[in-house]
Amino acid sequence: MKKLIVLGLILIGGSAMAQATYGIKGGLNYGATGDYENYGQVIGDASTVVDGKEKTGYHLGGFAKLEFLGIFLQPEVVYTRLNTDYGQFDYNIDKIDAPVLVGINVLGPLNIKAGPSFQYVLKNELENTTLSISEVENEITVGYQLGAGLEFGNLGFDARYEGAFKENNAFGEAASDQNFKIDSRPSQWILSVSYTLN
């Protein structure tokens, strides 16, 4: 019984010592989606593969942070626009990102963090072309984010890399005898500025 009381007091004390904050964030992202592949009527026909060129996008959202003894949990909800240049057209994705990061305060204002990133694709579209594209195979996918940050009072600066674990294709028709697919998974650098509201 005494052990249970002591354990309860430790948990209550730990919860009281944990610091919960929340805020807003936004910034730029620079990256691309996966390959564009133009093939015949059947996948596996002779095809042309084009690597997407990185372009600048943006993001805006909010975060919460629960910190205890230098370790923190940071879930976020962020609207992201990711752009890719495939030469003859641009491919744009609007998505909601929900990373759940675990981080450590390393030294002074510096921290490092990593964790899974859940994404929900709101819209994918082509620009500067008459080609049409279908919805992505999976609207909800899981990737990862990892990076480092600096905090100065309520102001924070963050640099991260975001990647994905598996393909998530969208298909389209280029001509009467040609089809294509684009791998929509992101590969991008994310630069953010955040402001803690409490």
PDB file of C-alpha atoms in Angstrom:
ATOM      1  CA  MET A   1       0.000   0.000   0.000  1.00  0.00           C
ATOM      2  CA  LYS A   2       2.831   2.386   0.878  1.00  0.00           C
ATOM      3  CA  LYS A   3       4.480   1.675  -2.478  1.00  0.00           C
ATOM      4  CA  LEU A   4       1.262   2.565  -4.307  1.00  0.00           C
ATOM      5  CA  ILE A   5       0.962   5.845  -2.401  1.00  0.00           C
ATOM      6  CA  VAL A   6       4.595   6.744  -3.155  1.00  0.00           C
ATOM      7  CA  LEU A   7       4.113   5.876  -6.844  1.00  0.00           C
ATOM      8  CA  GLY A   8       0.962   8.008  -6.981  1.00  0.00           C
ATOM      9  CA  LEU A   9       2.759  10.968  -5.410  1.00  0.00           C
ATOM     10  CA  ILE A  10       5.608  10.630  -7.926  1.00  0.00           C
ATOM     11  CA  LEU A  11       3.175  10.588 -10.861  1.00  0.00           C
ATOM     12  CA  ILE A  12       1.244  13.572  -9.528  1.00  0.00           C
ATOM     13  CA  GLY A  13       4.473  15.450  -8.925  1.00  0.00           C
ATOM     14  CA  GLY A  14       5.740  14.582 -12.407  1.00  0.00           C
ATOM     15  CA  SER A  15       2.525  15.814 -13.996  1.00  0.00           C
ATOM     16  CA  ALA A  16       2.771  19.058 -12.079  1.00  0.00           C
ATOM     17  CA  MET A  17       6.373  19.505 -13.227  1.00  0.00           C
ATOM     18  CA  ALA A  18       5.495  18.819 -16.892  1.00  0.00           C
ATOM     19  CA  GLN A  19       5.170  22.006 -18.908  1.00  0.00           C
ATOM     20  CA  ALA A  20       2.449  22.191 -21.553  1.00  0.00           C
ATOM     21  CA  THR A  21       2.553  24.889 -24.233  1.00  0.00           C
ATOM     22  CA  TYR A  22       0.940  25.521 -27.601  1.00  0.00           C
ATOM     23  CA  GLY A  23       1.427  27.901 -30.481  1.00  0.00           C
ATOM     24  CA  ILE A  24       1.372  28.639 -34.195  1.00  0.00           C
ATOM     25  CA  LYS A  25       3.955  27.982 -36.890  1.00  0.00           C
ATOM     26  CA  GLY A  26       4.589  28.552 -40.567  1.00  0.00           C
ATOM     27  CA  GLY A  27       7.312  28.725 -43.153  1.00  0.00           C
ATOM     28  CA  LEU A  28       8.716  27.376 -46.392  1.00  0.00           C
ATOM     29  CA  ASN A  29       9.353  23.864 -47.640  1.00  0.00           C
ATOM     30  CA  TYR A  30      11.662  22.912 -50.512  1.00  0.00           C
ATOM     31  CA  GLY A  31      11.399  19.524 -52.152  1.00  0.00           C
ATOM     32  CA  ALA A  32       9.653  17.305 -54.665  1.00  0.00           C
ATOM     33  CA  THR A  33       7.426  14.289 -55.074  1.00  0.00           C
ATOM     34  CA  GLY A  34       8.618  11.011 -56.624  1.00  0.00           C
ATOM     35  CA  ASP A  35       9.124   9.915 -60.230  1.00  0.00           C
ATOM     36  CA  TYR A  36       6.861  10.634 -63.193  1.00  0.00           C
ATOM     37  CA  GLU A  37       6.575   7.536 -65.393  1.00  0.00           C
ATOM     38  CA  ASN A  38       5.040   7.577 -68.879  1.00  0.00           C
ATOM     39  CA  TYR A  39       4.236   4.082 -70.214  1.00  0.00           C
ATOM     40  CA  GLY A  40       1.982   2.272 -72.705  1.00  0.00           C
ATOM     41  CA  GLN A  41      -1.421   0.695 -72.129  1.00  0.00           C
ATOM     42  CA  VAL A  42      -0.036  -1.681 -69.483  1.00  0.00           C
ATOM     43  CA  ILE A  43       2.371  -0.970 -66.623  1.00  0.00           C
ATOM     44  CA  GLY A  44       5.609  -2.686 -67.573  1.00  0.00           C
ATOM     45  CA  ASP A  45       5.566  -1.477 -71.182  1.00  0.00           C
ATOM     46  CA  ALA A  46       8.604   0.518 -72.325  1.00  0.00           C
ATOM     47  CA  SER A  47       8.464   3.710 -70.308  1.00  0.00           C
ATOM     48  CA  THR A  48      10.068   7.082 -69.757  1.00  0.00           C
ATOM     49  CA  VAL A  49      10.905   8.028 -66.169  1.00  0.00           C
ATOM     50  CA  VAL A  50      11.449  11.650 -65.144  1.00  0.00           C
ATOM     51  CA  ASP A  51      12.770  12.812 -61.778  1.00  0.00           C
ATOM     52  CA  GLY A  52      10.859  15.726 -60.317  1.00  0.00           C
ATOM     53  CA  LYS A  53      12.775  18.943 -59.707  1.00  0.00           C
ATOM     54  CA  GLU A  54      12.455  20.608 -56.334  1.00  0.00           C
ATOM     55  CA  LYS A  55      10.356  23.729 -55.927  1.00  0.00           C
ATOM     56  CA  THR A  56       9.424  25.941 -53.003  1.00  0.00           C
ATOM     57  CA  GLY A  57       6.137  25.494 -51.157  1.00  0.00           C
ATOM     58  CA  TYR A  58       4.739  26.677 -47.856  1.00  0.00           C
ATOM     59  CA  HIS A  59       3.045  25.476 -44.678  1.00  0.00           C
ATOM     60  CA  LEU A  60       0.975  26.943 -41.826  1.00  0.00           C
ATOM     61  CA  GLY A  61      -0.470  25.382 -38.702  1.00  0.00           C
ATOM     62  CA  GLY A  62      -0.332  24.882 -34.977  1.00  0.00           C
ATOM     63  CA  PHE A  63       1.451  22.751 -32.411  1.00  0.00           C
ATOM     64  CA  ALA A  64       1.299  21.619 -28.799  1.00  0.00           C
ATOM     65  CA  LYS A  65       4.255  20.655 -26.652  1.00  0.00           C
ATOM     66  CA  LEU A  66       4.436  18.664 -23.421  1.00  0.00           C
ATOM     67  CA  GLU A  67       7.870  18.816 -21.809  1.00  0.00           C
ATOM     68  CA  PHE A  68       9.233  16.897 -18.846  1.00  0.00           C
ATOM     69  CA  LEU A  69      12.847  16.771 -17.643  1.00  0.00           C
ATOM     70  CA  GLY A  70      14.272  17.954 -20.967  1.00  0.00           C
ATOM     71  CA  ILE A  71      12.265  15.488 -23.083  1.00  0.00           C
ATOM     72  CA  PHE A  72       9.181  16.628 -24.974  1.00  0.00           C
ATOM     73  CA  LEU A  73       6.300  15.349 -27.087  1.00  0.00           C
ATOM     74  CA  GLN A  74       5.235  17.697 -29.892  1.00  0.00           C
ATOM     75  CA  PRO A  75       2.130  16.905 -31.973  1.00  0.00           C
ATOM     76  CA  GLU A  76       1.260  19.280 -34.817  1.00  0.00           C
ATOM     77  CA  VAL A  77      -1.461  19.912 -37.389  1.00  0.00           C
ATOM     78  CA  VAL A  78      -0.144  21.733 -40.464  1.00  0.00           C
ATOM     79  CA  TYR A  79      -1.544  22.649 -43.890  1.00  0.00           C
ATOM     80  CA  THR A  80       1.176  22.096 -46.541  1.00  0.00           C
ATOM     81  CA  ARG A  81       1.495  22.971 -50.253  1.00  0.00           C
ATOM     82  CA  LEU A  82       4.152  20.836 -51.998  1.00  0.00           C
ATOM     83  CA  ASN A  83       5.189  21.726 -55.574  1.00  0.00           C
ATOM     84  CA  THR A  84       7.230  19.718 -58.111  1.00  0.00           C
ATOM     85  CA  ASP A  85       8.530  20.629 -61.585  1.00  0.00           C
ATOM     86  CA  TYR A  86       8.461  17.792 -64.163  1.00  0.00           C
ATOM     87  CA  GLY A  87       9.645  19.963 -67.050  1.00  0.00           C
ATOM     88  CA  GLN A  88       6.497  20.049 -69.182  1.00  0.00           C
ATOM     89  CA  PHE A  89       4.175  20.635 -66.226  1.00  0.00           C
ATOM     90  CA  ASP A  90       4.049  21.254 -62.471  1.00  0.00           C
ATOM     91  CA  TYR A  91       2.504  18.881 -59.948  1.00  0.00           C
ATOM     92  CA  ASN A  92       0.975  20.378 -56.797  1.00  0.00           C
ATOM     93  CA  ILE A  93      -0.265  18.656 -53.654  1.00  0.00           C
ATOM     94  CA  ASP A  94      -2.273  20.215 -50.822  1.00  0.00           C
ATOM     95  CA  LYS A  95      -2.216  18.108 -47.671  1.00  0.00           C
ATOM     96  CA  ILE A  96      -2.719  18.116 -43.927  1.00  0.00           C
ATOM     97  CA  ASP A  97       0.374  16.934 -42.068  1.00  0.00           C
ATOM     98  CA  ALA A  98       0.133  15.637 -38.503  1.00  0.00           C
ATOM     99  CA  PRO A  99       3.628  14.817 -37.218  1.00  0.00           C
ATOM    100  CA  VAL A 100       4.020  13.464 -33.686  1.00  0.00           C
ATOM    101  CA  LEU A 101       7.588  14.209 -32.664  1.00  0.00           C
ATOM    102  CA  VAL A 102       9.654  13.199 -29.650  1.00  0.00           C
ATOM    103  CA  GLY A 103      12.489  15.576 -28.851  1.00  0.00           C
ATOM    104  CA  ILE A 104      15.341  16.260 -26.458  1.00  0.00           C
ATOM    105  CA  ASN A 105      16.711  19.590 -25.309  1.00  0.00           C
ATOM    106  CA  VAL A 106      20.410  19.175 -26.069  1.00  0.00           C
ATOM    107  CA  LEU A 107      22.230  22.339 -25.051  1.00  0.00           C
ATOM    108  CA  GLY A 108      20.898  25.802 -24.294  1.00  0.00           C
ATOM    109  CA  PRO A 109      18.273  26.708 -26.923  1.00  0.00           C
ATOM    110  CA  LEU A 110      19.097  23.698 -29.166  1.00  0.00           C
ATOM    111  CA  ASN A 111      16.833  20.656 -29.465  1.00  0.00           C
ATOM    112  CA  ILE A 112      16.569  17.646 -31.765  1.00  0.00           C
ATOM    113  CA  LYS A 113      13.368  15.811 -32.651  1.00  0.00           C
ATOM    114  CA  ALA A 114      12.003  12.972 -34.775  1.00  0.00           C
ATOM    115  CA  GLY A 115       8.861  10.927 -35.241  1.00  0.00           C
ATOM    116  CA  PRO A 116       6.138   9.679 -37.574  1.00  0.00           C
ATOM    117  CA  SER A 117       4.254  12.105 -39.794  1.00  0.00           C
ATOM    118  CA  PHE A 118       0.699  11.285 -40.839  1.00  0.00           C
ATOM    119  CA  GLN A 119      -0.549  12.998 -43.984  1.00  0.00           C
ATOM    120  CA  TYR A 120      -3.976  13.408 -45.525  1.00  0.00           C
ATOM    121  CA  VAL A 121      -3.934  14.470 -49.181  1.00  0.00           C
ATOM    122  CA  LEU A 122      -6.618  17.104 -49.804  1.00  0.00           C
ATOM    123  CA  LYS A 123      -5.930  17.765 -53.473  1.00  0.00           C
ATOM    124  CA  ASN A 124      -3.423  16.869 -56.187  1.00  0.00           C
ATOM    125  CA  GLU A 125      -3.398  18.663 -59.528  1.00  0.00           C
ATOM    126  CA  LEU A 126      -1.316  19.388 -62.617  1.00  0.00           C
ATOM    127  CA  GLU A 127      -0.524  22.908 -63.855  1.00  0.00           C
ATOM    128  CA  ASN A 128       0.529  24.221 -67.285  1.00  0.00           C
ATOM    129  CA  THR A 129      -0.802  21.150 -69.126  1.00  0.00           C
ATOM    130  CA  THR A 130      -3.953  19.640 -70.591  1.00  0.00           C
ATOM    131  CA  LEU A 131      -3.193  16.268 -68.953  1.00  0.00           C
ATOM    132  CA  SER A 132      -5.554  15.059 -66.240  1.00  0.00           C
ATOM    133  CA  ILE A 133      -4.697  13.040 -63.163  1.00  0.00           C
ATOM    134  CA  SER A 134      -6.666  10.840 -60.775  1.00  0.00           C
ATOM    135  CA  GLU A 135      -6.723  10.981 -57.010  1.00  0.00           C
ATOM    136  CA  VAL A 136      -3.793   9.392 -55.187  1.00  0.00           C
ATOM    137  CA  GLU A 137      -4.098   5.695 -54.291  1.00  0.00           C
ATOM    138  CA  ASN A 138      -4.065   6.379 -50.541  1.00  0.00           C
ATOM    139  CA  GLU A 139      -5.412   9.638 -49.136  1.00  0.00           C
ATOM    140  CA  ILE A 140      -3.840   8.863 -45.748  1.00  0.00           C
ATOM    141  CA  THR A 141      -0.193   7.783 -45.520  1.00  0.00           C
ATOM    142  CA  VAL A 142       2.576   7.682 -42.926  1.00  0.00           C
ATOM    143  CA  GLY A 143       6.073   9.080 -43.322  1.00  0.00           C
ATOM    144  CA  TYR A 144       8.636  10.555 -40.981  1.00  0.00           C
ATOM    145  CA  GLN A 145      10.213  13.849 -39.977  1.00  0.00           C
ATOM    146  CA  LEU A 146      13.515  14.534 -38.235  1.00  0.00           C
ATOM    147  CA  GLY A 147      15.417  17.704 -37.515  1.00  0.00           C
ATOM    148  CA  ALA A 148      16.626  20.290 -35.056  1.00  0.00           C
ATOM    149  CA  GLY A 149      15.328  23.518 -33.572  1.00  0.00           C
ATOM    150  CA  LEU A 150      16.315  26.622 -31.643  1.00  0.00           C
ATOM    151  CA  GLU A 151      14.114  28.339 -29.057  1.00  0.00           C
ATOM    152  CA  PHE A 152      14.536  31.907 -27.803  1.00  0.00           C
ATOM    153  CA  GLY A 153      11.728  32.650 -25.391  1.00  0.00           C
ATOM    154  CA  ASN A 154       8.437  32.370 -27.268  1.00  0.00           C
ATOM    155  CA  LEU A 155      10.135  32.388 -30.677  1.00  0.00           C
ATOM    156  CA  GLY A 156      11.344  29.166 -32.305  1.00  0.00           C
ATOM    157  CA  PHE A 157      13.210  28.200 -35.488  1.00  0.00           C
ATOM    158  CA  ASP A 158      13.080  24.721 -36.968  1.00  0.00           C
ATOM    159  CA  ALA A 159      14.796  22.789 -39.788  1.00  0.00           C
ATOM    160  CA  ARG A 160      13.542  19.293 -40.679  1.00  0.00           C
ATOM    161  CA  TYR A 161      13.608  16.670 -43.380  1.00  0.00           C
ATOM    162  CA  GLU A 162      10.411  14.816 -44.322  1.00  0.00           C
ATOM    163  CA  GLY A 163      10.318  11.520 -46.186  1.00  0.00           C
ATOM    164  CA  ALA A 164       7.909   8.658 -46.860  1.00  0.00           C
ATOM    165  CA  PHE A 165       8.114   4.896 -46.483  1.00  0.00           C
ATOM    166  CA  LYS A 166       6.354   3.672 -49.655  1.00  0.00           C
ATOM    167  CA  GLU A 167       4.966   4.800 -53.013  1.00  0.00           C
ATOM    168  CA  ASN A 168       1.596   6.489 -53.277  1.00  0.00           C
ATOM    169  CA  ASN A 169       0.783   6.784 -56.992  1.00  0.00           C
ATOM    170  CA  ALA A 170      -1.679   8.918 -58.895  1.00  0.00           C
ATOM    171  CA  PHE A 171      -2.507   7.806 -62.464  1.00  0.00           C
ATOM    172  CA  GLY A 172      -3.395   9.712 -65.619  1.00  0.00           C
ATOM    173  CA  GLU A 173      -3.711   9.518 -69.374  1.00  0.00           C
ATOM    174  CA  ALA A 174      -1.193  11.335 -71.571  1.00  0.00           C
ATOM    175  CA  ALA A 175      -2.475  10.258 -75.013  1.00  0.00           C
ATOM    176  CA  SER A 176      -4.679   7.618 -76.618  1.00  0.00           C
ATOM    177  CA  ASP A 177      -1.915   5.016 -76.369  1.00  0.00           C
ATOM    178  CA  GLN A 178       0.005   6.369 -73.381  1.00  0.00           C
ATOM    179  CA  ASN A 179      -0.631   6.443 -69.653  1.00  0.00           C
ATOM    180  CA  PHE A 180       1.381   7.850 -66.781  1.00  0.00           C
ATOM    181  CA  LYS A 181       1.738   7.757 -63.043  1.00  0.00           C
ATOM    182  CA  ILE A 182       3.290  10.095 -60.477  1.00  0.00           C
ATOM    183  CA  ASP A 183       4.587   8.937 -57.127  1.00  0.00           C
ATOM    184  CA  SER A 184       3.120  11.536 -54.764  1.00  0.00           C
ATOM    185  CA  ARG A 185       5.239  10.751 -51.706  1.00  0.00           C
ATOM    186  CA  PRO A 186       7.132  13.801 -50.402  1.00  0.00           C
ATOM    187  CA  SER A 187      10.858  14.317 -50.055  1.00  0.00           C
ATOM    188  CA  GLN A 188      11.383  17.810 -48.700  1.00  0.00           C
ATOM    189  CA  TRP A 189      13.196  20.162 -46.352  1.00  0.00           C
ATOM    190  CA  ILE A 190      10.999  22.168 -43.993  1.00  0.00           C
ATOM    191  CA  LEU A 191      12.043  25.541 -42.533  1.00  0.00           C
ATOM    192  CA  SER A 192       9.665  26.946 -39.910  1.00  0.00           C
ATOM    193  CA  VAL A 193       9.233  29.854 -37.553  1.00  0.00           C
ATOM    194  CA  SER A 194       7.000  29.244 -34.523  1.00  0.00           C
ATOM    195  CA  TYR A 195       5.518  31.380 -31.753  1.00  0.00           C
ATOM    196  CA  THR A 196       4.402  29.984 -28.401  1.00  0.00           C
ATOM    197  CA  LEU A 197       1.143  31.580 -27.249  1.00  0.00           C
ATOM    198  CA  ASN A 198       1.222  30.645 -23.547  1.00  0.00           C
TER     199      ASN A 198
END
